[in-house]
Coordinates of C-alpha atoms and ligand atoms in Angstrom, one line a residue:
M1 CA -1.4 65.6 30.2
K2 CA -0.1 64.3 34.5
N3 CA -2.8 60.9 35.0
C4 CA -3.1 59.6 38.0
Q5 CA -5.1 56.2 39.0
L6 CA -9.0 57.1 38.5
L7 CA -10.6 59.6 37.4
S8 CA -14.4 59.6 37.6
I9 CA -17.2 61.9 35.5
V10 CA -20.5 62.8 37.8
I11 CA -23.2 63.6 34.1
P12 CA -26.6 64.7 36.0
L13 CA -29.4 64.0 33.5
H14 CA -33.1 64.7 33.4
N15 CA -34.5 64.7 30.1
E16 CA -32.0 64.4 27.7
E17 CA -32.8 61.3 25.2
D18 CA -31.4 64.0 22.0
T19 CA -28.1 65.2 23.8
F20 CA -27.0 61.7 25.5
A21 CA -25.2 60.6 21.9
P22 CA -23.5 64.0 21.1
F23 CA -22.6 65.1 24.8
L24 CA -21.2 61.5 24.7
A25 CA -19.1 62.1 21.6
A26 CA -17.6 65.7 22.8
M27 CA -16.5 63.8 26.2
Q28 CA -14.9 61.3 24.4
Q29 CA -12.9 63.4 21.9
A30 CA -12.4 65.7 24.9
L31 CA -10.3 62.7 26.7
Q32 CA -9.2 60.8 23.4
D33 CA -5.0 61.9 25.0
W34 CA -6.5 61.2 29.0
T35 CA -5.2 57.4 29.6
S36 CA -5.9 56.6 32.6
E37 CA -8.8 54.9 33.7
V38 CA -11.9 57.2 32.9
E39 CA -15.7 56.2 34.7
L40 CA -18.2 57.9 33.3
L41 CA -20.8 57.9 36.0
F42 CA -24.9 59.2 34.2
V43 CA -27.0 59.7 36.7
D44 CA -31.0 59.8 35.5
D45 CA -32.6 61.8 37.1
G46 CA -35.7 60.1 36.6
S47 CA -36.2 61.1 33.2
S48 CA -39.5 60.4 31.3
D49 CA -38.5 59.7 28.3
Q50 CA -35.5 57.5 26.3
T51 CA -32.5 59.2 27.9
W52 CA -32.5 55.4 30.7
M53 CA -32.8 53.2 27.5
R54 CA -29.5 55.7 26.1
V55 CA -26.8 55.1 28.4
C56 CA -27.9 51.1 28.6
Q57 CA -27.2 50.8 24.5
A58 CA -24.7 53.3 25.3
A59 CA -22.9 50.6 28.7
Q60 CA -23.5 47.9 26.3
T61 CA -20.3 49.0 23.8
E62 CA -18.4 51.5 25.8
S63 CA -16.6 49.9 29.4
Q64 CA -16.0 53.6 30.3
V65 CA -20.2 54.6 30.1
Q66 CA -22.3 53.8 34.3
G67 CA -25.4 54.7 34.9
L68 CA -27.4 54.7 38.0
R69 CA -31.2 55.6 37.3
F70 CA -33.6 57.0 40.5
T71 CA -37.1 55.5 41.0
R72 CA -38.4 59.0 40.3
N73 CA -37.0 62.9 40.1
F74 CA -35.4 63.8 42.6
G75 CA -33.2 67.5 41.5
K76 CA -29.9 67.7 40.2
E77 CA -28.2 68.1 43.9
A78 CA -30.0 64.8 44.4
A79 CA -28.4 63.2 41.5
I80 CA -25.0 65.4 41.4
L81 CA -24.9 63.3 45.2
A82 CA -25.5 59.9 43.6
G83 CA -22.8 60.3 41.4
L84 CA -20.2 62.6 44.0
E85 CA -21.4 59.0 46.4
A86 CA -20.5 56.2 43.6
A87 CA -17.3 57.6 42.3
R88 CA -14.3 56.2 42.9
G89 CA -11.5 58.3 41.1
E90 CA -8.7 60.6 43.0
W91 CA -10.3 63.0 40.9
V92 CA -13.9 64.1 40.0
I93 CA -15.5 65.9 38.2
V94 CA -19.0 67.2 37.3
M95 CA -20.6 68.7 34.4
D96 CA -24.2 69.1 33.3
G97 CA -24.9 66.4 30.4
D98 CA -26.2 69.0 27.9
G99 CA -23.2 70.1 26.2
Q100 CA -23.3 73.8 28.4
H101 CA -20.6 73.1 29.9
P102 CA -17.6 72.2 26.6
P103 CA -16.5 68.8 26.8
S104 CA -14.0 70.3 25.2
M105 CA -12.4 72.4 28.5
L106 CA -11.6 69.5 29.8
P107 CA -7.9 68.9 29.2
Q108 CA -7.6 72.5 30.4
I109 CA -9.4 71.2 33.6
L110 CA -6.7 68.2 34.1
N111 CA -4.3 70.2 33.4
A112 CA -5.2 72.5 35.9
A113 CA -6.0 70.0 38.9
T114 CA -2.0 69.2 38.3
D115 CA -0.7 71.5 41.0
E116 CA -1.5 69.2 43.8
T117 CA -1.6 72.3 46.3
V118 CA -4.8 73.2 44.4
G119 CA -8.4 70.9 45.4
I120 CA -10.9 72.4 43.3
V121 CA -10.7 73.6 39.9
A122 CA -13.7 75.1 39.1
A123 CA -15.3 76.6 35.3
R124 CA -16.3 79.7 36.6
K125 CA -19.6 81.5 33.5
S126 CA -16.9 84.4 32.3
A127 CA -20.9 85.3 30.0
R128 CA -24.2 84.2 30.6
T129 CA -25.2 84.6 26.3
A130 CA -27.5 81.5 26.5
D131 CA -29.6 83.0 29.9
G132 CA -32.8 85.6 29.5
W133 CA -31.7 89.3 30.5
L134 CA -34.0 87.9 33.8
A135 CA -32.2 84.7 34.9
R136 CA -29.3 86.8 34.7
M137 CA -30.7 89.4 36.7
F138 CA -32.0 87.0 39.2
A139 CA -28.8 84.8 39.2
K140 CA -26.5 88.9 40.1
H141 CA -29.1 89.2 43.1
F142 CA -28.5 86.0 44.4
N143 CA -24.9 85.8 44.7
R144 CA -24.7 88.9 45.9
F145 CA -26.9 88.8 48.9
M146 CA -24.7 85.5 49.2
L147 CA -22.0 87.3 49.4
A148 CA -23.5 89.8 51.9
A149 CA -24.6 86.7 53.6
T150 CA -22.3 84.0 53.8
G151 CA -19.1 85.5 52.3
L152 CA -19.4 83.0 50.1
D153 CA -18.4 84.6 46.3
L154 CA -20.6 82.6 43.8
D155 CA -20.5 84.7 41.4
G156 CA -20.1 83.2 37.7
A157 CA -20.1 79.8 39.8
S158 CA -21.1 76.4 38.0
D159 CA -21.0 73.3 39.3
F160 CA -18.6 72.8 36.5
R161 CA -16.0 71.5 38.9
L162 CA -12.6 69.2 38.6
M163 CA -12.2 68.1 43.4
K164 CA -9.9 65.7 44.7
R165 CA -10.6 63.1 46.9
A166 CA -10.1 65.4 49.8
V167 CA -12.9 67.4 48.3
I168 CA -14.9 64.7 47.9
D169 CA -14.7 62.9 50.7
T170 CA -15.2 66.2 52.8
L171 CA -18.8 66.6 51.1
L172 CA -19.7 62.9 51.8
R173 CA -19.2 63.7 55.6
M174 CA -21.4 66.6 55.8
P175 CA -24.7 65.7 56.9
E176 CA -26.9 67.4 55.1
K177 CA -30.2 66.8 53.2
I178 CA -31.0 69.9 51.7
R179 CA -28.1 70.5 49.9
F180 CA -26.0 73.6 47.6
F181 CA -23.3 71.7 45.9
R182 CA -21.4 74.5 44.5
A183 CA -21.7 76.4 47.4
M184 CA -20.2 73.7 50.0
T185 CA -17.3 73.2 47.4
V186 CA -16.0 76.8 48.3
W187 CA -17.3 76.5 51.9
T188 CA -14.4 73.7 52.4
G189 CA -12.0 76.2 52.0
F190 CA -9.6 74.0 49.5
K191 CA -8.0 75.9 47.0
Q192 CA -9.7 77.0 44.1
I193 CA -8.7 77.9 41.7
D194 CA -11.1 79.6 38.3
L195 CA -10.8 78.9 34.8
P196 CA -13.6 80.7 33.1
F197 CA -15.9 80.0 29.8
D198 CA -19.3 80.4 27.7
V199 CA -21.9 78.6 28.1
Q200 CA -22.5 76.9 25.3
P201 CA -26.5 76.4 23.7
R202 CA -27.3 73.1 24.6
L203 CA -26.4 70.0 22.3
A204 CA -30.9 69.7 21.6
G205 CA -33.3 69.8 24.2
T206 CA -34.8 72.3 26.7
T207 CA -34.0 73.1 30.3
S208 CA -35.5 71.0 33.0
W209 CA -35.5 74.0 36.2
T210 CA -39.0 76.1 35.9
T211 CA -39.0 79.5 37.6
G212 CA -40.6 78.1 40.1
G213 CA -37.8 75.3 40.9
L214 CA -35.0 78.8 40.0
I215 CA -35.8 80.9 43.2
K216 CA -37.3 77.1 44.7
L217 CA -33.4 76.6 45.0
A218 CA -32.6 80.4 46.0
V219 CA -35.0 79.8 48.8
T220 CA -33.2 76.4 49.9
G221 CA -30.1 78.7 48.5
I222 CA -30.2 81.4 51.4
T223 CA -31.5 80.0 54.5
A224 CA -29.3 76.8 54.5
F225 CA -25.9 78.3 54.2
S226 CA -27.2 81.7 56.2
A227 CA -29.2 83.2 59.4
K228 CA -29.1 86.2 58.0
P229 CA -33.4 86.7 57.5
L230 CA -33.4 86.0 60.6
T231 CA -32.0 88.9 62.2
A232 CA -33.5 91.2 59.7
V233 CA -36.6 91.0 61.0
F234 CA -35.0 91.0 64.2
R235 CA -34.1 94.4 63.0
L236 CA -37.1 95.2 61.6
G237 CA -38.5 94.1 65.2
L238 CA -36.0 97.1 66.8
L239 CA -36.9 99.8 64.1
G240 CA -40.4 99.6 64.5
I241 CA -40.5 99.8 68.4
F242 CA -38.1 102.7 68.1
I243 CA -41.1 104.2 65.1
S244 CA -43.8 103.0 67.9
F245 CA -42.2 105.1 71.1
L246 CA -42.4 107.8 68.6
L247 CA -45.7 107.9 67.5
A248 CA -46.5 106.8 71.1
V249 CA -45.2 109.9 72.8
Q250 CA -47.4 112.1 69.6
A251 CA -50.7 110.2 71.0
L252 CA -50.0 111.2 74.1
W253 CA -49.0 115.1 73.2
S254 CA -51.8 115.0 71.3
W255 CA -54.2 113.9 74.2
I256 CA -52.9 116.3 76.7
T257 CA -53.1 119.6 74.3
G258 CA -56.4 118.7 73.5
V259 CA -56.2 118.3 70.2
A260 CA -59.0 116.8 68.0
I261 CA -58.8 113.4 67.1
S262 CA -57.4 113.4 64.1
G263 CA -54.4 110.9 61.7
W264 CA -56.9 107.7 60.3
T265 CA -54.0 108.0 57.7
S266 CA -51.6 107.4 59.6
L267 CA -53.2 104.6 61.7
T268 CA -53.7 103.2 58.5
L269 CA -50.0 103.6 57.7
I270 CA -49.0 102.2 60.7
I271 CA -51.6 99.4 60.4
I272 CA -50.8 97.9 56.9
F273 CA -46.8 98.5 57.7
F274 CA -46.7 96.3 60.5
G275 CA -49.2 93.7 58.8
S276 CA -47.3 93.3 56.5
A277 CA -43.8 93.0 57.9
N278 CA -44.9 90.5 60.7
L279 CA -46.6 88.4 57.9
L280 CA -42.7 88.4 56.4
G281 CA -41.4 87.4 60.2
I282 CA -43.7 84.8 60.1
G283 CA -42.5 83.1 56.1
I284 CA -39.0 83.8 57.1
L285 CA -39.4 81.9 60.1
G286 CA -41.1 79.7 57.9
A287 CA -39.3 78.9 55.2
Y288 CA -36.8 78.1 58.3
L289 CA -38.9 75.8 60.2
A290 CA -39.3 73.5 56.9
Q291 CA -35.7 73.7 56.8
I292 CA -35.9 71.9 59.3
F293 CA -38.8 69.9 59.5
D294 CA -36.9 68.9 56.3
E295 CA -33.7 68.0 58.0
I296 CA -34.7 66.4 60.4
K297 CA -37.2 63.5 59.1
A298 CA -33.8 62.9 57.6
R299 CA -34.8 60.5 54.1
P300 CA -33.3 59.1 51.8
V301 CA -32.0 61.5 49.4
Y302 CA -32.3 60.1 46.4
L303 CA -33.3 56.4 45.1
V304 CA -31.9 54.2 43.3
G305 CA -33.8 52.2 40.9
E306 CA -31.1 50.8 38.3
R307 CA -28.0 50.5 37.8
V308 CA -25.7 49.9 34.7
T309 CA -22.5 49.2 35.8
R310 CA -19.4 48.5 33.3
K311 CA -18.8 46.3 30.7
S312 CA -16.6 44.1 32.2
Ligands
UDP1 N1 -31.1 68.3 35.3 C1 -31.1 66.4 36.3 N2 -31.9 66.8 37.6 C2 -33.5 67.6 37.1 C3 -32.9 68.9 36.0 C4 -31.9 68.8 35.2 O1 -30.3 65.8 36.4 O2 -34.5 67.6 38.4 C5 -29.4 67.7 34.8 C6 -30.2 67.8 33.7 O3 -30.5 67.5 32.8 C7 -28.8 69.1 32.0 C8 -28.2 69.5 34.2 O4 -29.0 68.8 35.1 O5 -27.6 68.1 32.5 C9 -28.6 71.0 33.7 O6 -30.5 71.0 33.5 P1 -30.1 72.1 32.4 O7 -29.1 72.5 31.6 O8 -31.7 72.1 32.4 O9 -30.4 73.2 33.1 P2 -30.0 74.2 33.2 O10 -28.7 74.2 32.2 O11 -30.8 75.8 32.7 O12 -29.6 75.2 34.5
MG2 MG1 -28.5 73.1 30.5

């Protein structure tokens, strides 16, 4: 393995007290042939369990371990950003701290990164065996939509990836507060190598994601990267005008020919259709407005309450 100056590994943690020890052991084993300096940057995203204590304890004995703790739960995207901002390495890896992104893959990723033309080495999910069918279907449709709307292919994409310094600096220059890490790295356009991996079962504990959280992530991902839904509302409006023109001709014709009043059903259907279409349109506008509102407030993405640095 070719070594570079410093390797930073960013690991977001939320309530991972039981996974921490086996994860750290697996990391150390995976990196045993890596001779240059490594910093393991654990970002405790406001855990309510003993996660932070585990990080602090590990930092006492393991010089590679560093940590920062948010004042509260700000979300995984915020934790990744905090890690990227703190990382000093020429190469930076982001991975989950629950073992689902297998540490045993690190040598392969580091090896692929020795190609100097490559900016990103991304681990791509080849099987989603750890997910339920509903989650798989949701992910498939979301990724299809993102590809159609933005041209970014996120099929199988995960947050498990290595990025060179140029990529990190680009990400840190992107000022948006609402962030979607995996799509943003693809957006940078640096040359990317994909390495397939099977998502592993969790080492312990349970996922922190809720269905509501995932839906919010999907809406954010779409509204942050594409204005296509707004165009769709516009098109729907055009369709409505076309239909109403046809109906106007029919209504006038009925009036001219003196046909008796009928059409309760069609009237009801029209009212329901356009009523719902209006609400849908307002809802989509609202999603963009909420995004602009959050961006314009420009509050910090996260707040750090505590830090633990390497033992000198
Ligand atoms: N995580 C986080 N903040 C959160 C939720 C999750 O930092 O609000 C971390 C979590 O500890 C793990 C990673 O993000 O290291 C992935 O989370 P999880 O395993 O819960 O999600 P899944 O694997 O189901 O996508
Ligand atoms: Mg997980």
